XYZ file of N, CA and C in Angstrom:
501
model
N -46.826 -20.659 -11.079
C -47.116 -19.606 -10.243
C -45.630 -19.258 -9.666
N -44.749 -20.182 -9.476
C -43.418 -19.808 -8.845
C -42.689 -18.956 -9.902
N -42.780 -19.290 -11.176
C -42.040 -18.611 -12.178
C -42.624 -17.122 -12.268
N -43.877 -16.962 -12.119
C -44.511 -15.656 -12.128
C -43.897 -14.794 -11.097
N -43.767 -15.444 -9.853
C -43.301 -14.663 -8.695
C -41.810 -14.260 -8.866
N -41.075 -15.186 -9.494
C -39.598 -14.920 -9.711
C -39.469 -13.794 -10.673
N -40.174 -13.833 -11.781
C -40.176 -12.824 -12.820
C -40.616 -11.382 -12.143
N -41.713 -11.403 -11.445
C -42.250 -10.310 -10.789
C -41.128 -9.747 -9.730
N -40.419 -10.578 -9.099
C -39.329 -10.124 -8.133
C -38.176 -9.423 -8.920
N -37.798 -10.131 -10.041
C -36.698 -9.474 -10.825
C -37.162 -8.111 -11.443
N -38.433 -7.992 -11.865
C -38.901 -6.708 -12.359
C -38.947 -5.748 -11.338
N -39.451 -6.092 -10.160
C -39.536 -5.105 -9.049
C -38.162 -4.621 -8.557
N -37.221 -5.578 -8.582
C -35.843 -5.162 -8.207
C -35.307 -4.125 -9.196
N -35.532 -4.445 -10.478
C -35.005 -3.588 -11.552
C -35.720 -2.184 -11.435
N -37.031 -2.042 -11.160
C -37.729 -0.843 -10.920
C -37.129 -0.138 -9.796
N -36.834 -0.732 -8.604
C -36.233 -0.082 -7.530
C -34.893 0.551 -7.865
N -34.115 -0.314 -8.634
C -32.751 0.240 -8.990
C -32.900 1.454 -9.888
N -33.748 1.368 -10.857
C -33.957 2.622 -11.813
C -34.421 3.763 -11.042
N -35.447 3.563 -10.049
C -35.918 4.719 -9.155
C -34.807 5.316 -8.366
N -33.988 4.371 -7.801
C -32.813 4.836 -6.959
C -31.814 5.629 -7.819
N -31.593 5.158 -9.042
C -30.699 5.999 -9.986
C -31.310 7.322 -10.323
N -32.639 7.414 -10.565
C -33.241 8.704 -10.847
C -33.158 9.596 -9.670
N -33.331 9.093 -8.425
C -33.313 9.947 -7.254
C -31.831 10.480 -6.996
N -30.946 9.612 -7.282
C -29.523 9.976 -7.028
C -29.115 11.024 -8.013
N -29.488 10.965 -9.320
C -29.225 11.875 -10.287
C -29.805 13.231 -9.995
N -31.084 13.200 -9.447
C -31.662 14.463 -9.225
C -31.001 15.145 -7.953
N -30.562 14.375 -7.031
C -29.999 14.942 -5.831
C -28.550 15.417 -6.163
N -27.731 14.794 -6.853
C -26.420 15.054 -7.039
C -26.084 15.737 -8.373
N -27.040 16.097 -9.200
C -26.731 16.707 -10.490
C -26.533 18.173 -10.242
N -25.713 18.781 -11.162
C -25.526 20.234 -11.098
C -26.072 20.904 -12.342
N -27.106 21.639 -12.289
C -27.627 22.268 -13.418
C -28.776 21.393 -14.041
N -29.357 21.941 -15.060
C -30.575 21.295 -15.707
C -30.312 20.301 -16.656
N -29.402 20.489 -17.602
C -29.380 19.424 -18.695
C -27.988 18.760 -18.685
N -27.997 17.790 -19.594
C -26.684 17.042 -19.810
C -25.861 17.895 -20.847
N -24.540 17.785 -20.692
C -23.691 18.466 -21.659
C -23.434 19.954 -21.360
N -23.996 20.380 -20.299
C -23.774 21.850 -19.954
C -22.411 22.010 -19.352
N -21.745 23.198 -19.727
C -20.420 23.445 -19.047
C -20.798 24.268 -17.840
N -19.949 23.988 -16.855
C -20.039 24.787 -15.593
C -18.724 25.529 -15.292
N -18.873 26.630 -14.718
C -17.659 27.370 -14.310
C -16.949 26.720 -13.085
N -15.659 26.685 -13.240
C -14.911 26.056 -12.125
C -14.972 26.796 -10.849
N -14.931 26.236 -9.739
C -15.088 26.938 -8.434
C -13.768 27.697 -8.230
N -12.644 27.190 -8.679
C -11.385 27.947 -8.633
C -10.492 27.452 -9.711
N -9.676 28.305 -10.098
C -8.743 28.036 -11.225
C -7.362 27.953 -10.732
N -6.582 26.881 -11.105
C -5.098 26.662 -10.735
C -4.378 27.289 -11.856
N -3.593 28.253 -11.596
C -2.728 28.831 -12.693
C -1.459 27.927 -12.911
N -1.162 27.672 -14.161
C 0.071 26.847 -14.433
C 0.956 27.646 -15.372
N 2.239 27.390 -15.246
C 3.121 28.032 -16.140
C 3.130 27.283 -17.533
N 2.454 27.955 -18.564
C 2.357 27.227 -19.797
C 3.489 27.541 -20.708
N 4.351 28.497 -20.427
C 5.533 28.841 -21.177
C 6.830 28.638 -20.522
N 7.864 29.104 -21.075
C 9.125 28.914 -20.391
C 9.690 27.506 -20.423
N 10.601 27.245 -19.601
C 11.282 25.937 -19.547
C 10.483 24.953 -18.673
N 10.640 23.710 -18.992
C 10.021 22.676 -18.251
C 11.149 21.637 -17.871
N 10.812 20.773 -16.988
C 11.795 19.879 -16.517
C 12.264 18.930 -17.604
N 11.359 18.730 -18.644
C 11.746 17.830 -19.696
C 12.840 18.450 -20.683
N 12.881 19.907 -20.623
C 13.688 20.480 -21.607
C 15.041 20.659 -21.039
N 15.244 20.484 -19.717
C 16.592 20.551 -19.171
C 17.497 19.452 -19.652
N 18.780 19.765 -19.866
C 19.662 18.804 -20.295
C 20.056 17.848 -19.123
N 20.066 16.652 -19.250
C 20.480 15.733 -18.215
C 21.969 15.803 -17.893
N 22.250 15.861 -16.673
C 23.707 15.907 -16.238
C 24.346 14.567 -16.521
N 25.580 14.591 -16.709
C 26.373 13.302 -16.815
C 26.464 12.703 -15.526
N 26.771 11.409 -15.676
C 26.891 10.510 -14.493
C 27.924 11.000 -13.408
N 29.000 11.402 -13.945
C 30.119 11.845 -12.966
C 29.774 12.998 -12.152
N 29.079 13.925 -12.760
C 28.656 15.178 -12.146
C 27.579 14.836 -11.082
N 26.718 13.828 -11.422
C 25.666 13.450 -10.474
C 26.352 12.776 -9.278
N 27.266 11.836 -9.613
C 27.934 11.103 -8.479
C 28.700 12.006 -7.564
N 29.313 13.018 -8.157
C 30.158 14.002 -7.347
C 29.274 14.728 -6.336
N 27.982 14.884 -6.710
C 27.102 15.644 -5.719
C 26.181 14.646 -4.915
N 26.432 13.329 -4.980
C 25.634 12.370 -4.229
C 25.705 12.542 -2.823
N 24.651 12.301 -2.079
C 24.542 12.293 -0.704
C 24.098 10.964 -0.009
N 25.092 10.347 0.697
C 24.763 9.109 1.124
C 23.620 9.094 2.261
N 23.631 10.211 2.952
C 22.536 10.348 4.057
C 21.094 10.271 3.371
N 21.006 10.962 2.122
C 19.696 10.964 1.411
C 19.522 9.523 0.839
N 20.607 8.891 0.492
C 20.562 7.548 -0.047
C 20.024 6.574 0.864
N 20.355 6.771 2.267
C 19.774 5.837 3.301
C 18.248 5.971 3.304
N 17.810 7.221 3.099
C 16.258 7.302 3.144
C 15.687 6.711 1.900
N 16.370 6.789 0.703
C 15.842 6.086 -0.452
C 15.930 4.599 -0.303
N 16.953 4.081 0.485
C 17.008 2.691 0.638
C 15.791 2.075 1.339
N 14.967 2.915 1.977
C 13.704 2.376 2.559
C 12.793 1.707 1.537
N 12.913 2.107 0.311
C 12.163 1.351 -0.781
C 12.717 0.039 -1.056
N 13.926 -0.172 -0.829
C 14.537 -1.391 -1.127
C 14.512 -2.473 0.079
N 14.271 -1.878 1.213
C 14.282 -2.526 2.440
C 13.326 -3.767 2.553
N 12.263 -3.678 1.794
C 11.223 -4.651 1.809
C 11.831 -6.082 1.263
N 12.711 -5.987 0.372
C 13.188 -7.235 -0.330
C 14.678 -7.479 -0.118
N 15.524 -6.383 0.298
C 16.933 -6.589 0.456
C 17.341 -6.242 1.855
N 18.470 -6.889 2.324
C 18.946 -6.538 3.659
C 20.350 -6.212 3.471
N 20.898 -5.518 4.490
C 22.307 -4.989 4.488
C 23.077 -5.627 5.548
N 22.587 -6.715 6.097
C 23.232 -7.357 7.294
C 23.937 -8.644 6.840
N 24.006 -8.915 5.533
C 24.727 -10.112 5.048
C 23.851 -11.288 4.745
N 22.536 -11.176 5.189
C 21.592 -12.304 4.921
C 20.697 -11.982 3.783
N 20.246 -13.034 3.086
C 19.407 -12.824 1.868
C 17.997 -12.851 2.384
N 17.104 -12.117 1.665
C 15.707 -12.023 1.946
C 15.050 -12.463 0.626
N 13.986 -11.656 0.136
C 13.409 -11.973 -1.144
C 14.402 -11.749 -2.207
N 15.288 -10.731 -1.984
C 16.380 -10.367 -2.943
C 17.672 -10.680 -2.145
N 18.807 -10.677 -2.892
C 20.180 -10.931 -2.248
C 20.523 -9.782 -1.416
N 21.308 -9.991 -0.390
C 21.815 -8.925 0.448
C 22.651 -7.903 -0.365
N 22.646 -6.703 0.010
C 23.329 -5.684 -0.665
C 24.563 -5.130 0.002
N 25.076 -5.971 0.893
C 26.403 -5.543 1.468
C 27.575 -5.710 0.392
N 28.296 -4.643 0.170
C 29.321 -4.771 -0.762
C 28.961 -4.881 -2.255
N 27.693 -4.386 -2.538
C 27.163 -4.637 -3.902
C 27.912 -3.763 -4.906
N 28.386 -2.560 -4.549
C 29.065 -1.666 -5.475
C 30.511 -2.356 -5.732
N 30.714 -2.724 -7.006
C 32.011 -3.440 -7.284
C 31.926 -4.927 -7.284
N 30.827 -5.386 -6.788
C 30.649 -6.918 -6.737
C 30.280 -7.496 -8.024
N 30.735 -8.703 -8.296
C 30.266 -9.362 -9.566
C 28.751 -9.592 -9.534
N 28.114 -9.416 -10.673
C 26.704 -9.723 -10.828
C 26.404 -11.250 -10.576
N 25.321 -11.541 -9.890
C 24.932 -12.938 -9.638
C 25.935 -13.632 -8.730
N 26.588 -12.906 -7.819
C 27.679 -13.487 -7.016
C 27.429 -13.801 -5.619
N 26.190 -13.549 -5.071
C 25.879 -13.825 -3.662
C 25.666 -15.329 -3.538
N 26.423 -15.964 -2.716
C 26.234 -17.377 -2.409
C 24.913 -17.637 -1.744
N 24.216 -18.646 -2.112
C 23.007 -19.086 -1.451
C 21.715 -18.373 -2.040
N 21.921 -17.542 -3.106
C 20.785 -16.880 -3.632
C 20.505 -17.465 -4.941
N 19.243 -17.809 -5.294
C 18.849 -18.390 -6.571
C 18.425 -17.263 -7.497
N 19.390 -16.786 -8.384
C 19.184 -15.752 -9.354
C 18.346 -16.231 -10.486
N 17.604 -15.346 -11.186
C 16.859 -15.682 -12.296
C 17.546 -15.875 -13.551
N 18.769 -15.349 -13.659
C 19.682 -15.484 -14.806
C 19.508 -14.356 -15.861
N 18.719 -13.383 -15.535
C 18.450 -12.266 -16.429
C 19.443 -11.111 -16.228
N 20.066 -11.133 -15.118
C 21.049 -9.992 -14.766
C 22.253 -9.955 -15.577
N 22.654 -11.067 -16.291
C 23.776 -10.988 -17.055
C 23.855 -9.994 -18.242
N 22.566 -9.579 -18.522
C 22.441 -8.630 -19.621
C 22.956 -7.140 -19.149
N 23.020 -6.960 -17.800
C 23.466 -5.747 -17.268
C 24.945 -5.509 -17.476
N 25.682 -6.603 -17.258
C 27.153 -6.538 -17.305
C 27.802 -7.647 -16.442
N 29.043 -7.313 -16.118
C 29.769 -8.467 -15.313
C 29.851 -8.024 -13.790
N 29.956 -6.679 -13.635
C 30.306 -6.160 -12.240
C 29.156 -5.068 -11.883
N 28.726 -4.952 -10.695
C 27.843 -3.949 -10.255
C 28.637 -2.664 -10.139
N 29.020 -2.039 -11.275
C 29.746 -0.722 -11.153
C 28.683 0.332 -10.882
N 29.118 1.480 -10.352
C 28.106 2.520 -10.164
C 27.288 2.893 -11.359
N 27.862 2.852 -12.548
C 27.136 3.078 -13.795
C 26.116 2.038 -14.130
N 26.503 0.805 -13.875
C 25.563 -0.345 -14.196
C 24.373 -0.201 -13.203
N 24.745 0.037 -11.914
C 23.649 0.200 -10.932
C 22.709 1.395 -11.256
N 23.351 2.475 -11.709
C 22.628 3.672 -12.052
C 21.515 3.436 -13.114
N 21.984 2.697 -14.166
C 21.018 2.317 -15.163
C 20.066 1.233 -14.845
N 20.484 0.316 -14.051
C 19.558 -0.808 -13.603
C 18.508 -0.237 -12.717
N 18.830 0.624 -11.758
C 17.887 1.102 -10.888
C 16.824 2.000 -11.399
N 17.123 2.558 -12.614
C 16.154 3.349 -13.276
C 14.837 2.531 -13.687
N 15.102 1.353 -14.196
C 13.981 0.490 -14.616
C 14.530 -0.913 -14.588
N 14.517 -1.724 -13.654
C 15.134 -3.010 -13.595
C 14.507 -3.988 -14.669
N 13.289 -3.936 -14.966
C 12.652 -4.804 -15.842
C 13.062 -4.465 -17.326
N 13.384 -3.244 -17.626
C 13.835 -2.881 -18.953
C 15.370 -3.165 -19.125
N 16.149 -2.942 -18.086
C 17.567 -3.202 -18.083
C 17.902 -4.742 -18.098
N 17.038 -5.569 -17.434
C 17.187 -6.954 -17.430
C 15.976 -7.713 -17.699
N 15.397 -7.729 -18.873
C 14.187 -8.415 -19.123
C 14.193 -9.855 -18.674
N 13.137 -10.113 -17.966
C 13.109 -11.510 -17.448
C 13.410 -11.653 -15.948
N 13.958 -10.445 -15.323
C 14.368 -10.582 -13.949
C 13.154 -10.756 -13.055
N 13.375 -11.489 -11.917
C 12.352 -11.648 -10.999
C 12.054 -10.471 -10.071
N 12.922 -9.447 -10.190
C 12.778 -8.275 -9.425
C 11.599 -7.479 -9.858
N 10.575 -7.231 -9.008
C 9.319 -6.592 -9.445
C 9.314 -5.068 -9.138
N 10.390 -4.444 -8.675
C 10.506 -3.116 -8.385
C 10.412 -2.245 -9.649
N 9.585 -1.254 -9.630
C 9.377 -0.306 -10.776
C 10.612 0.460 -11.140
N 11.434 0.811 -10.094
C 12.638 1.593 -10.429
C 12.533 2.971 -9.769
N 13.619 3.634 -9.919
C 13.778 5.044 -9.392
C 13.908 5.938 -10.540
N 12.928 6.804 -10.766
C 12.992 7.651 -11.973
C 13.938 8.826 -11.790
N 14.052 9.285 -10.545
C 14.903 10.396 -10.188
C 16.399 10.088 -10.226
N 17.189 10.727 -11.086
C 18.616 10.396 -11.108
C 19.353 10.715 -9.822
N 18.895 11.732 -9.138
C 19.506 12.118 -7.837
C 19.207 11.006 -6.791
N 18.023 10.455 -6.760
C 17.689 9.292 -5.936
C 18.563 8.145 -6.159
N 18.842 7.912 -7.437
C 19.729 6.724 -7.825
C 21.194 6.927 -7.368
N 21.711 8.078 -7.605
C 23.136 8.384 -7.193
C 23.250 8.357 -5.753
N 22.231 9.017 -5.022
C 22.248 9.010 -3.568
C 22.241 7.583 -3.014
N 21.425 6.672 -3.512
C 21.372 5.272 -3.128
C 22.667 4.574 -3.406
N 23.252 4.880 -4.554
C 24.589 4.197 -4.861
C 25.581 4.681 -3.870
N 25.571 5.899 -3.637
C 26.615 6.479 -2.549
C 26.387 5.803 -1.200
N 25.117 5.650 -0.863
C 24.820 4.946 0.446
C 25.398 3.532 0.393
N 25.023 2.796 -0.656
C 25.454 1.432 -0.643
C 26.970 1.366 -0.690
N 27.639 2.207 -1.460
C 28.953 2.277 -1.497
C 29.706 2.616 -0.134
N 28.974 3.394 0.587
C 29.530 3.778 2.023
C 29.432 2.570 2.981
N 28.645 1.562 2.691
C 28.491 0.398 3.585
C 29.615 -0.474 3.410
N 30.310 -0.373 2.308
C 31.562 -1.264 2.018
C 32.614 -0.919 3.025
N 32.611 0.098 3.796
C 33.575 0.375 4.769
C 34.459 1.559 4.366
């Protein structure tokens, strides 16, 4: 008798779920049948011709650095602030005081993963520029989980800000 009650309860619950699905479909469906196409409520016009951002030629690094804005870089640094400090103390990541021109893996008291040697010997502006675009691609195996800065302007602005901290 207990098994019969259990099977009846499961079947009853399944029936309630199926009826709920049927009611929800009838309340929220648009139109009569499946597969019908409906007119959009509004259409967003897009520029399908002409130039796109992908077709623009990338500027060279020197030109980008010449137009870098340290003030804008300070705002970009907000993304780094969760793991890095600029007061000389280490956090999840090493401090970034004097990082521009500093040797890679050179902060005392920070345990590096060893993957950064692939980037180079010194954190030159060019090395930082390429590393900040995609840290995991530039230094496979790095413990840094940051996805990177896709915008070249954001990267050069951040480098200019970090360079301005050196005094």
